[in-house]
Amino acid sequence: MTVTHRKRTANDAEKDIAEAGVKYHCDPCSQNITDTVRIRCAVCSDFDLCVSCFCNGAELGKHKHWHDYRVMEQHSFPIFDTEWGADEELLLIEGAENFGIGNWQDIADHVGSKTRDECEAHYLQVYVSSDTWPLPDMSKRFDMDPEAQAARKRQRLAMRVNRVPAPVKAQKPMTSQPANHEIAGYMPGRLEFETEYENEAEQSVKDMLFSEEDAPEEVDLKLMVLEIYNAKLSKRLERRKFVFDRGFLEYKKNQAAEKKRSPKERELINSMRVFAQLQTPEDYDKFIEGLLKEMHLRERIAELQEFRANGLTTLAAGQEYLRDKTNRTSLRHLMTRDTGMNDRRNARPLPQRANLDETPSPRGAAAGSKAAPVVRKPANPLNIQNAEGIHLLTAPEQALCSTLRIFPKSYMIIKEQLLKEHARLGGLKRRQARELIKIDVNKTGKIYDFFVEAGWIQNSDA
Protein backbone atom coordinates (compact mmCIF):
# COMPACT_ATOMS: atom_id res chain seq x y z
CA MET A 1 0.00 0.00 0.00
CA THR A 2 1.18 3.50 -0.73
CA VAL A 3 -0.25 6.21 1.52
CA THR A 4 0.46 9.82 0.62
CA HIS A 5 0.12 12.75 3.03
CA ARG A 6 0.92 15.97 1.22
CA LYS A 7 -0.48 19.38 0.35
CA ARG A 8 -2.22 20.07 -2.94
CA THR A 9 -0.41 22.15 -5.53
CA ALA A 10 -1.54 23.63 -8.81
CA ASN A 11 0.34 21.03 -10.86
CA ASP A 12 -1.19 18.19 -8.89
CA ALA A 13 -4.65 19.65 -9.41
CA GLU A 14 -4.15 19.80 -13.15
CA LYS A 15 -3.06 16.17 -13.19
CA ASP A 16 -5.80 14.75 -10.97
CA ILE A 17 -8.29 16.99 -9.21
CA ALA A 18 -9.72 14.03 -7.39
CA GLU A 19 -6.45 13.40 -5.51
CA ALA A 20 -6.78 15.05 -2.13
CA GLY A 21 -6.18 14.08 1.47
CA VAL A 22 -5.04 10.50 2.16
CA LYS A 23 -4.49 8.37 -0.99
CA TYR A 24 -4.39 4.61 -1.26
CA HIS A 25 -2.72 2.92 -4.22
CA CYS A 26 -2.55 -0.67 -5.28
CA ASP A 27 0.93 -1.96 -4.50
CA PRO A 28 1.25 -4.26 -7.54
CA CYS A 29 -0.17 -1.93 -10.24
CA SER A 30 -0.01 1.50 -8.44
CA GLN A 31 -3.62 2.27 -9.37
CA ASN A 32 -5.41 4.87 -7.25
CA ILE A 33 -7.94 2.96 -5.10
CA THR A 34 -8.76 5.75 -2.65
CA ASP A 35 -12.45 6.00 -3.59
CA THR A 36 -13.10 2.34 -4.35
CA VAL A 37 -13.23 -0.94 -2.50
CA ARG A 38 -9.75 -2.26 -1.78
CA ILE A 39 -8.35 -5.55 -0.45
CA ARG A 40 -5.91 -5.34 2.47
CA CYS A 41 -3.61 -8.24 3.28
CA ALA A 42 -4.04 -9.44 6.87
CA VAL A 43 -0.52 -10.94 6.96
CA CYS A 44 1.65 -8.27 5.25
CA SER A 45 1.96 -4.85 6.80
CA ASP A 46 0.31 -2.01 4.85
CA PHE A 47 -0.27 -3.99 1.66
CA ASP A 48 -3.35 -3.07 -0.44
CA LEU A 49 -4.61 -4.47 -3.75
CA CYS A 50 -7.25 -3.42 -6.20
CA VAL A 51 -10.04 -5.89 -7.00
CA SER A 52 -8.49 -6.81 -10.39
CA CYS A 53 -5.05 -7.66 -8.94
CA PHE A 54 -6.70 -9.61 -6.12
CA CYS A 55 -8.76 -11.67 -8.60
CA ASN A 56 -5.66 -12.36 -10.71
CA GLY A 57 -3.69 -13.55 -7.64
CA ALA A 58 -1.00 -10.84 -7.90
CA GLU A 59 2.04 -11.41 -5.69
CA LEU A 60 4.73 -8.86 -4.78
CA GLY A 61 7.65 -9.26 -2.40
CA LYS A 62 6.61 -11.28 0.64
CA HIS A 63 2.91 -11.13 -0.25
CA LYS A 64 1.39 -14.42 -1.48
CA HIS A 65 -2.00 -14.94 -3.06
CA TRP A 66 -3.03 -17.39 -0.35
CA HIS A 67 -2.62 -14.85 2.50
CA ASP A 68 -5.66 -13.94 4.55
CA TYR A 69 -7.29 -10.66 3.56
CA ARG A 70 -9.86 -8.08 4.55
CA VAL A 71 -12.23 -6.11 2.36
CA MET A 72 -11.81 -2.37 3.08
CA GLU A 73 -14.72 -0.13 2.22
CA GLN A 74 -15.20 3.58 2.77
CA HIS A 75 -17.13 4.35 5.94
CA SER A 76 -19.31 7.01 4.40
CA PHE A 77 -22.12 6.66 6.92
CA PRO A 78 -22.52 9.67 9.27
CA ILE A 79 -21.92 9.43 13.01
CA PHE A 80 -22.08 13.06 14.23
CA ASP A 81 -23.34 15.05 11.23
CA THR A 82 -25.25 14.04 8.11
CA GLU A 83 -22.74 15.95 5.94
CA TRP A 84 -19.73 14.22 7.42
CA GLY A 85 -18.92 10.55 7.02
CA ALA A 86 -17.10 8.43 9.57
CA ASP A 87 -13.97 8.30 7.42
CA GLU A 88 -13.96 12.09 7.15
CA GLU A 89 -14.27 12.34 10.93
CA LEU A 90 -11.23 10.11 11.31
CA LEU A 91 -9.26 12.19 8.81
CA LEU A 92 -10.27 15.38 10.64
CA ILE A 93 -9.03 14.05 13.98
CA GLU A 94 -5.85 12.70 12.40
CA GLY A 95 -5.16 16.02 10.67
CA ALA A 96 -5.71 17.98 13.88
CA GLU A 97 -3.31 15.65 15.68
CA ASN A 98 -0.63 15.91 12.99
CA PHE A 99 -0.83 19.62 12.11
CA GLY A 100 -2.21 21.14 15.29
CA ILE A 101 -5.43 22.97 16.07
CA GLY A 102 -5.57 26.19 14.04
CA ASN A 103 -3.82 24.96 10.89
CA TRP A 104 -7.17 24.47 9.21
CA GLN A 105 -5.86 24.70 5.66
CA ASP A 106 -3.46 21.82 6.26
CA ILE A 107 -6.23 19.86 8.00
CA ALA A 108 -8.61 20.51 5.07
CA ASP A 109 -5.95 19.28 2.64
CA HIS A 110 -5.60 16.17 4.74
CA VAL A 111 -9.36 15.50 4.75
CA GLY A 112 -9.56 16.15 1.04
CA SER A 113 -13.31 16.59 0.64
CA LYS A 114 -13.93 19.61 2.88
CA THR A 115 -12.86 23.24 2.81
CA ARG A 116 -10.96 25.06 5.49
CA ASP A 117 -14.03 26.86 6.85
CA GLU A 118 -16.06 23.63 6.89
CA CYS A 119 -13.39 21.81 8.88
CA GLU A 120 -13.06 24.63 11.42
CA ALA A 121 -16.83 25.04 11.88
CA HIS A 122 -17.44 21.29 12.20
CA TYR A 123 -14.66 20.80 14.75
CA LEU A 124 -15.81 23.69 16.91
CA GLN A 125 -19.44 22.63 16.75
CA VAL A 126 -19.10 18.88 17.24
CA TYR A 127 -16.01 18.56 19.46
CA VAL A 128 -15.48 21.88 21.27
CA SER A 129 -19.08 22.98 21.88
CA SER A 130 -20.33 19.50 22.69
CA ASP A 131 -22.56 19.04 25.72
CA THR A 132 -20.50 15.99 26.63
CA TRP A 133 -17.12 17.72 26.23
CA PRO A 134 -14.35 16.60 25.98
CA LEU A 135 -16.07 13.83 24.02
CA PRO A 136 -18.56 14.43 21.20
CA ASP A 137 -22.19 13.43 21.54
CA MET A 138 -22.11 9.67 20.95
CA SER A 139 -25.88 9.21 21.35
CA LYS A 140 -26.79 10.42 17.86
CA ARG A 141 -28.32 7.91 15.46
CA PHE A 142 -28.84 8.25 11.73
CA ASP A 143 -31.17 5.76 10.04
CA MET A 144 -30.24 5.71 6.35
CA ASP A 145 -31.43 3.05 3.93
CA PRO A 146 -28.88 1.39 1.63
CA GLU A 147 -30.05 3.39 -1.39
CA ALA A 148 -29.59 6.71 0.37
CA GLN A 149 -26.18 5.59 1.58
CA ALA A 150 -25.17 4.62 -1.96
CA ALA A 151 -26.43 7.97 -3.25
CA ARG A 152 -24.34 9.70 -0.62
CA LYS A 153 -21.26 7.79 -1.77
CA ARG A 154 -21.83 8.91 -5.36
CA GLN A 155 -22.37 12.50 -4.20
CA ARG A 156 -19.13 12.50 -2.23
CA LEU A 157 -17.17 11.12 -5.18
CA ALA A 158 -18.62 13.83 -7.39
CA MET A 159 -17.62 16.46 -4.81
CA ARG A 160 -14.07 15.16 -4.84
CA VAL A 161 -13.82 15.29 -8.61
CA ASN A 162 -15.43 18.72 -8.99
CA ARG A 163 -13.70 20.28 -6.01
CA VAL A 164 -11.83 23.47 -6.91
CA PRO A 165 -8.30 23.32 -5.56
CA ALA A 166 -7.32 25.95 -3.01
CA PRO A 167 -4.93 28.63 -4.23
CA VAL A 168 -1.30 27.72 -3.70
CA LYS A 169 0.30 29.94 -1.09
CA ALA A 170 3.93 30.92 -1.06
CA GLN A 171 5.97 28.55 1.04
CA LYS A 172 6.97 30.09 4.32
CA PRO A 173 10.66 30.08 5.18
CA MET A 174 11.56 27.30 7.56
CA THR A 175 14.24 29.34 9.28
CA SER A 176 13.48 31.81 12.02
CA GLN A 177 13.85 35.35 10.70
CA PRO A 178 12.81 37.85 13.38
CA ALA A 179 12.61 41.53 12.55
CA ASN A 180 15.84 43.53 12.61
CA HIS A 181 16.61 45.65 15.66
CA GLU A 182 19.09 48.40 16.44
CA ILE A 183 20.72 46.08 18.98
CA ALA A 184 22.63 43.29 17.26
CA GLY A 185 21.63 39.83 18.48
CA TYR A 186 18.23 40.87 19.88
CA MET A 187 15.07 39.34 18.39
CA PRO A 188 12.11 41.62 19.19
CA GLY A 189 9.56 39.16 17.81
CA ARG A 190 10.53 36.65 20.50
CA LEU A 191 11.79 39.05 23.19
CA GLU A 192 14.94 36.95 23.30
CA PHE A 193 18.63 37.33 22.57
CA GLU A 194 20.65 35.28 20.16
CA THR A 195 23.18 34.57 22.92
CA GLU A 196 21.58 34.32 26.34
CA TYR A 197 23.06 34.15 29.82
CA GLU A 198 24.35 30.59 30.42
CA ASN A 199 23.74 29.88 26.74
CA GLU A 200 24.94 26.27 27.08
CA ALA A 201 22.68 25.45 30.03
CA GLU A 202 20.44 23.17 27.97
CA GLN A 203 23.33 20.88 27.06
CA SER A 204 23.19 19.17 30.46
CA VAL A 205 19.50 18.20 30.21
CA LYS A 206 18.85 17.73 26.49
CA ASP A 207 19.53 13.98 26.60
CA MET A 208 18.16 13.29 30.08
CA LEU A 209 15.58 10.50 30.38
CA PHE A 210 13.75 9.07 33.39
CA SER A 211 13.19 5.34 33.38
CA GLU A 212 11.56 2.92 35.79
CA GLU A 213 14.85 1.03 35.87
CA ASP A 214 16.77 4.02 37.30
CA ALA A 215 18.26 3.52 40.73
CA PRO A 216 17.29 5.97 43.50
CA GLU A 217 20.77 7.50 43.36
CA GLU A 218 20.42 8.14 39.61
CA VAL A 219 17.01 9.76 40.11
CA ASP A 220 18.40 12.03 42.83
CA LEU A 221 21.31 12.99 40.60
CA LYS A 222 19.00 13.85 37.70
CA LEU A 223 16.73 15.89 39.95
CA MET A 224 19.74 17.81 41.21
CA VAL A 225 20.82 18.55 37.62
CA LEU A 226 17.30 19.80 36.89
CA GLU A 227 17.42 22.07 39.93
CA ILE A 228 20.71 23.54 38.72
CA TYR A 229 19.21 24.03 35.26
CA ASN A 230 16.13 25.77 36.71
CA ALA A 231 18.38 28.07 38.75
CA LYS A 232 20.23 29.06 35.57
CA LEU A 233 16.93 29.74 33.82
CA SER A 234 15.83 31.95 36.72
CA LYS A 235 19.05 33.96 36.49
CA ARG A 236 18.60 34.25 32.73
CA LEU A 237 15.07 35.62 33.19
CA GLU A 238 16.29 38.07 35.83
CA ARG A 239 18.95 39.50 33.53
CA ARG A 240 16.56 39.72 30.60
CA LYS A 241 14.00 41.52 32.76
CA PHE A 242 16.73 43.88 33.98
CA VAL A 243 17.63 44.81 30.38
CA PHE A 244 13.98 45.41 29.49
CA ASP A 245 13.14 47.44 32.62
CA ARG A 246 16.20 49.72 32.38
CA GLY A 247 15.59 50.54 28.69
CA PHE A 248 19.00 49.30 27.53
CA LEU A 249 17.45 48.24 24.21
CA GLU A 250 16.75 51.88 23.28
CA TYR A 251 20.28 52.27 21.95
CA LYS A 252 19.81 55.46 19.92
CA LYS A 253 18.02 57.25 22.75
CA ASN A 254 20.70 56.26 25.27
CA GLN A 255 23.48 57.23 22.88
CA ALA A 256 21.96 60.68 22.29
CA ALA A 257 21.65 61.24 26.05
CA GLU A 258 25.23 60.08 26.62
CA LYS A 259 26.63 62.51 24.04
CA LYS A 260 25.20 65.43 26.00
CA ARG A 261 27.32 64.56 29.04
CA SER A 262 30.94 65.51 29.63
CA PRO A 263 33.70 62.88 29.57
CA LYS A 264 33.99 62.97 33.38
CA GLU A 265 30.24 62.42 33.77
CA ARG A 266 30.29 59.46 31.35
CA GLU A 267 33.24 57.93 33.19
CA LEU A 268 31.44 58.28 36.54
CA ILE A 269 28.18 56.75 35.23
CA ASN A 270 29.99 53.81 33.61
CA SER A 271 31.88 53.06 36.82
CA MET A 272 28.66 53.08 38.87
CA ARG A 273 26.57 50.84 36.60
CA VAL A 274 27.51 47.81 38.66
CA PHE A 275 25.17 49.09 41.40
CA ALA A 276 22.17 49.17 39.05
CA GLN A 277 21.38 45.52 39.79
CA LEU A 278 21.02 46.29 43.51
CA GLN A 279 18.56 49.17 43.13
CA THR A 280 15.25 49.93 41.51
CA PRO A 281 15.29 52.18 38.43
CA GLU A 282 14.07 55.17 40.47
CA ASP A 283 16.63 54.66 43.24
CA TYR A 284 19.44 54.20 40.75
CA ASP A 285 18.54 57.43 38.93
CA LYS A 286 18.53 59.32 42.24
CA PHE A 287 21.86 57.70 43.15
CA ILE A 288 23.51 58.80 39.88
CA GLU A 289 22.00 62.27 40.13
CA GLY A 290 23.44 62.66 43.62
CA LEU A 291 26.91 61.53 42.52
CA LEU A 292 26.91 63.95 39.58
CA LYS A 293 25.85 66.79 41.87
CA GLU A 294 28.66 65.91 44.29
CA MET A 295 31.20 65.88 41.44
CA HIS A 296 30.04 69.30 40.23
CA LEU A 297 30.25 70.72 43.76
CA ARG A 298 33.78 69.37 44.21
CA GLU A 299 34.86 70.89 40.89
CA ARG A 300 33.33 74.22 41.86
CA ILE A 301 35.03 74.18 45.27
CA ALA A 302 38.41 73.40 43.67
CA GLU A 303 37.83 76.24 41.22
CA LEU A 304 37.05 78.75 44.01
CA GLN A 305 40.10 77.57 45.97
CA GLU A 306 42.24 78.21 42.89
CA PHE A 307 40.79 81.72 42.66
CA ARG A 308 41.65 82.38 46.33
CA ALA A 309 45.19 81.02 45.89
CA ASN A 310 45.78 83.46 43.02
CA GLY A 311 44.50 86.41 45.03
CA LEU A 312 41.12 86.74 43.33
CA THR A 313 38.27 87.93 45.49
CA THR A 314 35.39 88.44 43.03
CA LEU A 315 33.61 86.09 40.64
CA ALA A 316 34.14 88.50 37.74
CA ALA A 317 37.91 88.39 38.28
CA GLY A 318 37.70 84.62 38.49
CA GLN A 319 35.91 84.38 35.16
CA GLU A 320 38.54 86.59 33.56
CA TYR A 321 41.25 84.39 35.08
CA LEU A 322 39.64 81.29 33.57
CA ARG A 323 39.52 82.90 30.13
CA ASP A 324 43.18 83.84 30.33
CA LYS A 325 44.08 80.36 31.52
CA THR A 326 42.23 78.79 28.61
CA ASN A 327 44.00 81.10 26.16
CA ARG A 328 47.40 80.25 27.66
CA THR A 329 46.70 76.54 27.42
CA SER A 330 45.65 76.83 23.79
CA LEU A 331 48.76 78.88 22.99
CA ARG A 332 50.98 76.33 24.74
CA HIS A 333 49.50 73.48 22.68
CA LEU A 334 49.98 75.51 19.51
CA MET A 335 53.62 76.21 20.32
CA THR A 336 54.26 72.56 21.14
CA ARG A 337 52.76 71.51 17.82
CA ASP A 338 54.85 74.04 15.90
CA THR A 339 57.99 72.95 17.74
CA GLY A 340 57.38 69.32 16.79
CA MET A 341 56.92 70.30 13.16
CA ASN A 342 60.17 72.28 13.20
CA ASP A 343 62.05 69.36 14.74
CA ARG A 344 60.79 67.01 12.03
CA ARG A 345 61.70 69.56 9.38
CA ASN A 346 65.21 70.01 10.80
CA ALA A 347 65.71 66.23 10.96
CA ARG A 348 65.52 65.98 7.16
CA PRO A 349 68.96 65.84 5.48
CA LEU A 350 69.96 69.04 3.69
CA PRO A 351 70.59 68.85 -0.07
CA GLN A 352 74.25 68.53 -1.07
CA ARG A 353 75.71 71.59 -2.71
CA ALA A 354 79.08 72.15 -4.28
CA ASN A 355 80.14 75.10 -2.10
CA LEU A 356 78.26 75.32 1.17
CA ASP A 357 80.46 78.09 2.56
CA GLU A 358 80.27 80.36 -0.46
CA THR A 359 77.49 82.35 -2.11
CA PRO A 360 77.27 83.39 -5.75
CA SER A 361 79.19 86.53 -6.59
CA PRO A 362 77.02 89.65 -6.66
CA ARG A 363 76.48 91.45 -9.94
CA GLY A 364 79.34 93.72 -10.80
CA ALA A 365 81.80 92.14 -8.39
CA ALA A 366 85.19 91.00 -9.50
CA ALA A 367 85.47 87.41 -10.61
CA GLY A 368 88.40 86.74 -8.30
CA SER A 369 86.93 88.39 -5.23
CA LYS A 370 85.94 86.11 -2.32
CA ALA A 371 82.26 86.12 -1.23
CA ALA A 372 81.26 86.48 2.44
CA PRO A 373 80.23 83.18 4.18
CA VAL A 374 76.57 82.56 5.04
CA VAL A 375 75.85 82.89 8.75
CA ARG A 376 72.70 81.14 10.05
CA LYS A 377 70.70 82.67 12.85
CA PRO A 378 70.53 80.26 15.84
CA ALA A 379 67.09 79.00 16.76
CA ASN A 380 65.42 80.17 19.94
CA PRO A 381 65.69 77.80 22.92
CA LEU A 382 62.76 75.45 23.43
CA ASN A 383 60.54 75.93 26.49
CA ILE A 384 60.45 72.51 28.16
CA GLN A 385 59.38 73.49 31.68
CA ASN A 386 56.04 71.68 31.31
CA ALA A 387 57.30 68.88 29.07
CA GLU A 388 56.84 65.25 30.04
CA GLY A 389 59.84 63.76 31.90
CA ILE A 390 61.54 67.08 32.72
CA HIS A 391 61.92 66.03 36.36
CA LEU A 392 64.17 63.14 35.29
CA LEU A 393 66.90 65.46 33.92
CA THR A 394 69.59 67.42 35.70
CA ALA A 395 69.91 71.18 35.23
CA PRO A 396 72.76 70.89 32.62
CA GLU A 397 70.72 68.28 30.70
CA GLN A 398 67.67 70.53 30.74
CA ALA A 399 69.75 73.39 29.36
CA LEU A 400 71.16 71.08 26.63
CA CYS A 401 67.64 69.91 25.59
CA SER A 402 66.38 73.50 25.50
CA THR A 403 69.33 74.65 23.37
CA LEU A 404 69.10 71.72 20.94
CA ARG A 405 65.26 71.91 20.93
CA ILE A 406 64.85 68.28 22.00
CA PHE A 407 62.08 67.10 24.29
CA PRO A 408 63.15 65.27 27.49
CA LYS A 409 61.47 62.04 26.45
CA SER A 410 63.40 61.92 23.16
CA TYR A 411 66.62 62.86 24.95
CA MET A 412 66.23 59.97 27.40
CA ILE A 413 65.90 57.52 24.49
CA ILE A 414 69.06 58.91 22.84
CA LYS A 415 70.94 58.76 26.13
CA GLU A 416 69.93 55.15 26.73
CA GLN A 417 71.04 54.02 23.26
CA LEU A 418 74.44 55.78 23.47
CA LEU A 419 75.22 54.44 26.94
CA LYS A 420 74.23 50.87 26.00
CA GLU A 421 76.43 51.00 22.88
CA HIS A 422 79.33 52.40 24.93
CA ALA A 423 79.00 49.63 27.51
CA ARG A 424 78.88 46.99 24.78
CA LEU A 425 81.92 48.23 22.86
CA GLY A 426 83.94 49.59 25.81
CA GLY A 427 84.18 52.94 24.06
CA LEU A 428 82.37 55.06 21.49
CA LYS A 429 83.55 57.18 18.60
CA ARG A 430 81.81 60.26 17.29
CA ARG A 431 81.24 58.58 13.94
CA GLN A 432 79.62 55.58 15.63
CA ALA A 433 77.32 57.87 17.63
CA ARG A 434 76.20 59.64 14.45
CA GLU A 435 75.47 56.31 12.75
CA LEU A 436 73.48 55.09 15.76
CA ILE A 437 71.35 58.23 16.29
CA LYS A 438 69.51 59.15 13.09
CA ILE A 439 68.96 62.87 13.75
CA ASP A 440 70.81 66.06 12.84
CA VAL A 441 74.54 65.29 12.99
CA ASN A 442 75.28 68.62 14.70
CA LYS A 443 72.85 67.78 17.52
CA THR A 444 74.35 64.31 17.84
CA GLY A 445 77.85 65.81 18.06
CA LYS A 446 76.86 68.24 20.79
CA ILE A 447 75.21 65.47 22.78
CA TYR A 448 78.34 63.32 22.31
CA ASP A 449 80.61 66.12 23.56
CA PHE A 450 78.31 66.66 26.57
CA PHE A 451 78.52 62.99 27.53
CA VAL A 452 82.33 63.01 27.17
CA GLU A 453 82.66 66.11 29.39
CA ALA A 454 80.33 64.53 31.97
CA GLY A 455 82.49 61.39 32.00
CA TRP A 456 79.65 59.05 31.00
CA ILE A 457 81.42 57.76 27.86
CA GLN A 458 85.05 57.49 26.81
CA ASN A 459 86.12 59.08 23.56
CA SER A 460 87.73 56.36 21.40
CA ASP A 461 88.92 58.91 18.84
CA ALA A 462 91.71 60.13 21.19
Short mmCIF file of N, CA, C and O in Angstrom, two decimals, residues 1 84-85 91 113 180 183 206 219 221 245 255 257 280 283 344 357 368 381 388 393 407 411 427 460:
data_model
loop_
_atom_site.label_atom_id
_atom_site.label_comp_id
_atom_site.label_asym_id
_atom_site.label_seq_id
_atom_site.Cartn_x
_atom_site.Cartn_y
_atom_site.Cartn_z
N MET A 1 0.84 -1.18 0.00
CA MET A 1 0.00 0.00 0.00
C MET A 1 0.88 1.24 0.00
O MET A 1 1.91 1.28 0.68
N TRP A 84 -21.07 14.72 7.17
CA TRP A 84 -19.73 14.22 7.42
C TRP A 84 -19.80 12.72 7.64
O TRP A 84 -20.55 12.24 8.50
N GLY A 85 -19.00 11.99 6.85
CA GLY A 85 -18.92 10.55 7.02
C GLY A 85 -17.94 10.18 8.12
O GLY A 85 -17.14 11.00 8.60
N LEU A 91 -10.28 11.36 9.44
CA LEU A 91 -9.26 12.19 8.81
C LEU A 91 -9.16 13.55 9.49
O LEU A 91 -8.06 14.12 9.61
N SER A 113 -11.98 16.34 1.20
CA SER A 113 -13.31 16.59 0.64
C SER A 113 -13.99 17.79 1.29
O SER A 113 -15.15 18.07 0.97
N ASN A 180 14.56 42.94 12.23
CA ASN A 180 15.84 43.53 12.61
C ASN A 180 15.63 44.51 13.74
O ASN A 180 14.56 45.09 13.93
N ILE A 183 19.77 46.82 18.16
CA ILE A 183 20.72 46.08 18.98
C ILE A 183 21.01 44.76 18.30
O ILE A 183 20.11 43.94 18.09
N LYS A 206 19.50 18.04 27.77
CA LYS A 206 18.85 17.73 26.49
C LYS A 206 18.72 16.23 26.24
O LYS A 206 17.79 15.80 25.54
N VAL A 219 18.14 8.82 40.12
CA VAL A 219 17.01 9.76 40.11
C VAL A 219 17.36 11.02 40.88
O VAL A 219 17.07 12.15 40.44
N LEU A 221 20.32 12.25 41.38
CA LEU A 221 21.31 12.99 40.60
C LEU A 221 20.64 13.79 39.48
O LEU A 221 20.95 14.96 39.24
N ASP A 245 13.63 46.40 31.70
CA ASP A 245 13.14 47.44 32.62
C ASP A 245 14.00 48.70 32.57
O ASP A 245 13.48 49.81 32.73
N GLN A 255 22.28 56.65 23.46
CA GLN A 255 23.48 57.23 22.88
C GLN A 255 23.35 58.75 22.77
O GLN A 255 24.31 59.48 23.02
N ALA A 257 21.54 60.69 24.70
CA ALA A 257 21.65 61.24 26.05
C ALA A 257 23.09 61.22 26.55
O ALA A 257 23.54 62.13 27.27
N THR A 280 16.33 49.75 42.47
CA THR A 280 15.25 49.93 41.51
C THR A 280 15.62 51.03 40.53
O THR A 280 16.54 51.83 40.80
N ASP A 283 15.54 54.46 42.29
CA ASP A 283 16.63 54.66 43.24
C ASP A 283 17.96 54.82 42.53
O ASP A 283 18.81 55.63 42.97
N ARG A 344 60.85 67.98 13.14
CA ARG A 344 60.79 67.01 12.03
C ARG A 344 61.37 67.61 10.75
O ARG A 344 61.99 66.92 9.95
N ASP A 357 79.97 76.93 1.83
CA ASP A 357 80.46 78.09 2.56
C ASP A 357 80.60 79.32 1.69
O ASP A 357 81.17 80.32 2.11
N GLY A 368 87.47 87.37 -9.23
CA GLY A 368 88.40 86.74 -8.30
C GLY A 368 88.15 87.10 -6.85
O GLY A 368 88.88 86.64 -5.98
N PRO A 381 65.77 78.99 22.04
CA PRO A 381 65.69 77.80 22.92
C PRO A 381 64.24 77.35 23.08
O PRO A 381 63.30 78.15 23.06
N GLU A 388 56.90 66.52 29.34
CA GLU A 388 56.84 65.25 30.04
C GLU A 388 58.25 64.71 30.29
O GLU A 388 59.08 64.67 29.38
N LEU A 393 65.64 64.91 34.44
CA LEU A 393 66.90 65.46 33.92
C LEU A 393 67.53 66.40 34.94
O LEU A 393 66.83 67.07 35.72
N PHE A 407 62.94 67.36 23.13
CA PHE A 407 62.08 67.10 24.29
C PHE A 407 62.75 66.09 25.22
O PHE A 407 63.53 65.24 24.78
N TYR A 411 65.24 62.84 24.47
CA TYR A 411 66.62 62.86 24.95
C TYR A 411 66.93 61.62 25.78
O TYR A 411 68.04 61.06 25.68
N GLY A 427 83.82 51.60 24.52
CA GLY A 427 84.18 52.94 24.06
C GLY A 427 83.27 53.32 22.91
O GLY A 427 82.62 52.46 22.31
N SER A 460 86.81 57.33 22.03
CA SER A 460 87.73 56.36 21.40
C SER A 460 88.52 56.99 20.30
O SER A 460 89.43 56.37 19.74
#
